[in-house]
PDB file of C-alpha atoms in Angstrom:
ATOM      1  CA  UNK A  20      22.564  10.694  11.274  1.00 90.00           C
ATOM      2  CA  UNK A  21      24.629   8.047  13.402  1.00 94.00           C
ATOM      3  CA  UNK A  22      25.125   4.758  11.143  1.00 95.00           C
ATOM      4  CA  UNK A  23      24.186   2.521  13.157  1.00 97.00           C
ATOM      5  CA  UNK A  24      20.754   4.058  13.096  1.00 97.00           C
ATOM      6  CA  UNK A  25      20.676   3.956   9.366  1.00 97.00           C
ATOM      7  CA  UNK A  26      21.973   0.306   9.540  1.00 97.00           C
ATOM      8  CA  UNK A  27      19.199  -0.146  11.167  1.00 98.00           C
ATOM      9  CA  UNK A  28      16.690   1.338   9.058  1.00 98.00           C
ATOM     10  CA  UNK A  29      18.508  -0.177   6.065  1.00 98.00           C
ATOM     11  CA  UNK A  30      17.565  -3.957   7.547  1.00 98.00           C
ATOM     12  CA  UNK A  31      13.976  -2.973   8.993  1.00 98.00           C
ATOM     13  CA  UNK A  32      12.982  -2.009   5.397  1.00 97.00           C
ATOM     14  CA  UNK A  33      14.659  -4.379   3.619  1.00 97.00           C
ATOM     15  CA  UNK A  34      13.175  -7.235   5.502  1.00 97.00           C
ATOM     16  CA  UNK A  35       9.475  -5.774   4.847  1.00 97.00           C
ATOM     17  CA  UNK A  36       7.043  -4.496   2.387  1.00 97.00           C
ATOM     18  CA  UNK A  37       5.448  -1.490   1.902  1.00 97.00           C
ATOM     19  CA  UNK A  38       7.554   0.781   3.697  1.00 98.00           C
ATOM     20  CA  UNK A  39       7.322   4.881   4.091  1.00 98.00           C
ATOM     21  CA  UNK A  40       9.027   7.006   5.575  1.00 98.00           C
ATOM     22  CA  UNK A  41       7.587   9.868   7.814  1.00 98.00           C
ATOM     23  CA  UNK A  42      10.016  12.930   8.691  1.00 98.00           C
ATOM     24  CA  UNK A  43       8.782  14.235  12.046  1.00 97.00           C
ATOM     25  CA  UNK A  44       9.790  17.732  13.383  1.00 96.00           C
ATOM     26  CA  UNK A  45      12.461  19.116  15.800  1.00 93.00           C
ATOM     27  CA  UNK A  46      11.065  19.809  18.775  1.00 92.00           C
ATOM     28  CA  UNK A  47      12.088  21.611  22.008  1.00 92.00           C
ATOM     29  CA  UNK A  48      12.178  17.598  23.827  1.00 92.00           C
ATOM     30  CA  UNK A  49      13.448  15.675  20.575  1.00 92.00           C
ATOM     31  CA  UNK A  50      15.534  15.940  18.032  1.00 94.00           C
ATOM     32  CA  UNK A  51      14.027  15.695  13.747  1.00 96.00           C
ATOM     33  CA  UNK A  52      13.277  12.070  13.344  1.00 97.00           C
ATOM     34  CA  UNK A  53      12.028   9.595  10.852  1.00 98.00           C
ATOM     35  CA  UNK A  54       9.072   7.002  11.200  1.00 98.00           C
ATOM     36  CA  UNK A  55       9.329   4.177   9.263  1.00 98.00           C
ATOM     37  CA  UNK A  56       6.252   2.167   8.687  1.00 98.00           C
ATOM     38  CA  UNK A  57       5.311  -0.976   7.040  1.00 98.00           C
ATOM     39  CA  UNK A  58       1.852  -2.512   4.671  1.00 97.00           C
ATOM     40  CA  UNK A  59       0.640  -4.447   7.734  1.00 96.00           C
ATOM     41  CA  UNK A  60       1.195  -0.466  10.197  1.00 97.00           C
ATOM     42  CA  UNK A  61       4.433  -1.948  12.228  1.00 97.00           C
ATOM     43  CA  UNK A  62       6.691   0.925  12.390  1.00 98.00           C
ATOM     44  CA  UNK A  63       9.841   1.803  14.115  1.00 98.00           C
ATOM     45  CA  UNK A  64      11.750   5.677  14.725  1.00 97.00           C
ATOM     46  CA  UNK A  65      14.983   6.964  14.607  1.00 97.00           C
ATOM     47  CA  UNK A  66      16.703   9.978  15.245  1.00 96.00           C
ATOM     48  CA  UNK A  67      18.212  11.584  11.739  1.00 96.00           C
ATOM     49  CA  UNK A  68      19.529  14.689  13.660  1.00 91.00           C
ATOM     50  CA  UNK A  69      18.622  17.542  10.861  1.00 92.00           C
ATOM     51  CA  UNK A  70      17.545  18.264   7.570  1.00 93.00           C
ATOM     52  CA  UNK A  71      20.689  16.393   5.957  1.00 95.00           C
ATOM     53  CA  UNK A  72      19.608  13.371   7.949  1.00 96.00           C
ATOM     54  CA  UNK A  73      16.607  13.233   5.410  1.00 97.00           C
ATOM     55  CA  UNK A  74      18.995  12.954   2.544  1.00 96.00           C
ATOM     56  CA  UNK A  75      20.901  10.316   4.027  1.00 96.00           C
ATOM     57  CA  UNK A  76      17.629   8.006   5.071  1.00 97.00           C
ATOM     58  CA  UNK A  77      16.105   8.414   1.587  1.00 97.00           C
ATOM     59  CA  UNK A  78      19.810   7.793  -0.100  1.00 97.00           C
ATOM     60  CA  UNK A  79      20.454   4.718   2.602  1.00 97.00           C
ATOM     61  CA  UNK A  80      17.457   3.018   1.985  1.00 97.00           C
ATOM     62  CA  UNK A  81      15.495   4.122  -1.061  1.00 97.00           C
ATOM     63  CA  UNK A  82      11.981   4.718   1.204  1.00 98.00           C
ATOM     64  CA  UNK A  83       9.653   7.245  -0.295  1.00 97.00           C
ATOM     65  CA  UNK A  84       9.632   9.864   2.324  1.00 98.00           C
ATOM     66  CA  UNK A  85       6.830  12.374   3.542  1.00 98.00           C
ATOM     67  CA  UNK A  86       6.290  14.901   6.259  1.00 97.00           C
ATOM     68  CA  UNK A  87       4.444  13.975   8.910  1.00 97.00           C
ATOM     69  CA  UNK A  88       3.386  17.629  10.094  1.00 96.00           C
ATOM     70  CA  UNK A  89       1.762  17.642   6.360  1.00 97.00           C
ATOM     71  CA  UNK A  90       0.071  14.231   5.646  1.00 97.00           C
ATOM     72  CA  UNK A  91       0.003  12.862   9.388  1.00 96.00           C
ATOM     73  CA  UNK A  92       0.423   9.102  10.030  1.00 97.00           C
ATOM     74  CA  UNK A  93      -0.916   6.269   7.925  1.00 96.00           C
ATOM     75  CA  UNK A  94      -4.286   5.147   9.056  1.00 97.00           C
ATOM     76  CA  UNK A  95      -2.744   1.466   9.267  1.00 97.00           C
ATOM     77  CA  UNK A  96       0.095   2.752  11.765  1.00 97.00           C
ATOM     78  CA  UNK A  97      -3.050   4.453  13.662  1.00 96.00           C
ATOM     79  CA  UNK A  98      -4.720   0.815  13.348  1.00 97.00           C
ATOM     80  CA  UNK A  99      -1.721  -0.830  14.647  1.00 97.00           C
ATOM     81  CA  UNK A 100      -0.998   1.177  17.605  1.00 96.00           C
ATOM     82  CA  UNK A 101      -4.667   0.554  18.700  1.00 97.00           C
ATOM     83  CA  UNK A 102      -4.458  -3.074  18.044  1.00 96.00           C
ATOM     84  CA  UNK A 103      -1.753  -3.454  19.888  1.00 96.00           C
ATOM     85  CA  UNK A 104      -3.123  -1.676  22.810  1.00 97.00           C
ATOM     86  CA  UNK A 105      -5.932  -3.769  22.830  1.00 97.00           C
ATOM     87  CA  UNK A 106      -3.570  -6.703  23.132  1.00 96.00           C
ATOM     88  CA  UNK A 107      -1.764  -5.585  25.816  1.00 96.00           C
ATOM     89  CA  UNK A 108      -5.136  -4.890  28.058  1.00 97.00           C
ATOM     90  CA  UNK A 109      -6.673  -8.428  27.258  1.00 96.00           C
ATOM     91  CA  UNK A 110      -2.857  -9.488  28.791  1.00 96.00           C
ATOM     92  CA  UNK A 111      -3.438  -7.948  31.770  1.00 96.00           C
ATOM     93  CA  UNK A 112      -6.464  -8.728  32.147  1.00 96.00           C
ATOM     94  CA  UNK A 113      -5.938 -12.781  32.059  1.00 94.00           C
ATOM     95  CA  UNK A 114      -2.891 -12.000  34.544  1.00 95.00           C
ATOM     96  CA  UNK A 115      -5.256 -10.394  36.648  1.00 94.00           C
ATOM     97  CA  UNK A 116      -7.423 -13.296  36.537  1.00 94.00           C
ATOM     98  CA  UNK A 117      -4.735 -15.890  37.050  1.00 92.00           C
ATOM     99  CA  UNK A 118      -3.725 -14.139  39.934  1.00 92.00           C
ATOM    100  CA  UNK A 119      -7.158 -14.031  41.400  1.00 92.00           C
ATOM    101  CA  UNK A 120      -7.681 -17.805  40.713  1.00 90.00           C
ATOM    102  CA  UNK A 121      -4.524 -19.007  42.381  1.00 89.00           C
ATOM    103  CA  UNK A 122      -5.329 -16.573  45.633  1.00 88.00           C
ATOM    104  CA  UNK A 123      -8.489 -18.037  45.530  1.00 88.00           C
ATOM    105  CA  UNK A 124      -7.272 -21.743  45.856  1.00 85.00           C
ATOM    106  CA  UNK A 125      -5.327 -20.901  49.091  1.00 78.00           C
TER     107      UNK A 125
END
C-alpha cells in the first residue's frame, strides 16, 4: 500500500465518525481496494495493492474492516450515492432552465 494513500485514509477517518472499512476484490481492471465509509454514507477508495495492504489499513487506522464480496455495502453508502445523484440531476436541470430563460430574453 503506497503511504500516501494510507495518509490519506488515516485523516479521512480521523476527521469522521462511524467509519468501516470494506475490502473489495482484485479484479482483472483493478487492483484489491478498500472502501471507507462514514455514519452519514460519505465514503472514499483506495488502492491497498494485496492482501498485506489489509493489514496495513486496519494497523494505520484502527477501522473495523469487512469484505465487501461477503456483507456488500452499507445501506447508508447505497443511500448516499442515490442522494447524491438526485442532486446532481435537480443541478442540471435548473442549468437547463437558466439557459432556456436567458435564450428566451434575446
Amino acid at each position: 500500500m503506497r503511504a500516501k494513500d494510507l495518509a490519506y485514509l488515516q485523516k479521512w477517518s480521523a476527521s469522521r465518525t462511524g467509519v468501516e472499512g470494506f475490502v473489495e476484490p482484485e479484479t482483472i481492471v483493478n487492483e484489491m481496494s478498500v472502501v471507507f465509509v462514514d455514519g452519514t454514507g460519505e465514503w472514499t477508495r483506495r488502492r491497498i495493492g494485496g492482501p498485506k495492504g489489509i493489514d496495513a489499513v486496519f494497523q494505520g487506522t484502527g477501522v473495523p474492516l469487512y469484505f465487501a464480496e461477503e456483507t456488500g455495502y452499507p445501506q447508508r453508502m447505497r443511500d448516499r450515492i442515490e442522494k447524491d445523484r438526485i442532486v446532481r440531476e435537480r443541478l442540471k436541470q435548473r442549468e437547463r432552465r437558466a439557459r432556456l430563460e436567458q435564450e428566451r430574453e434575446r
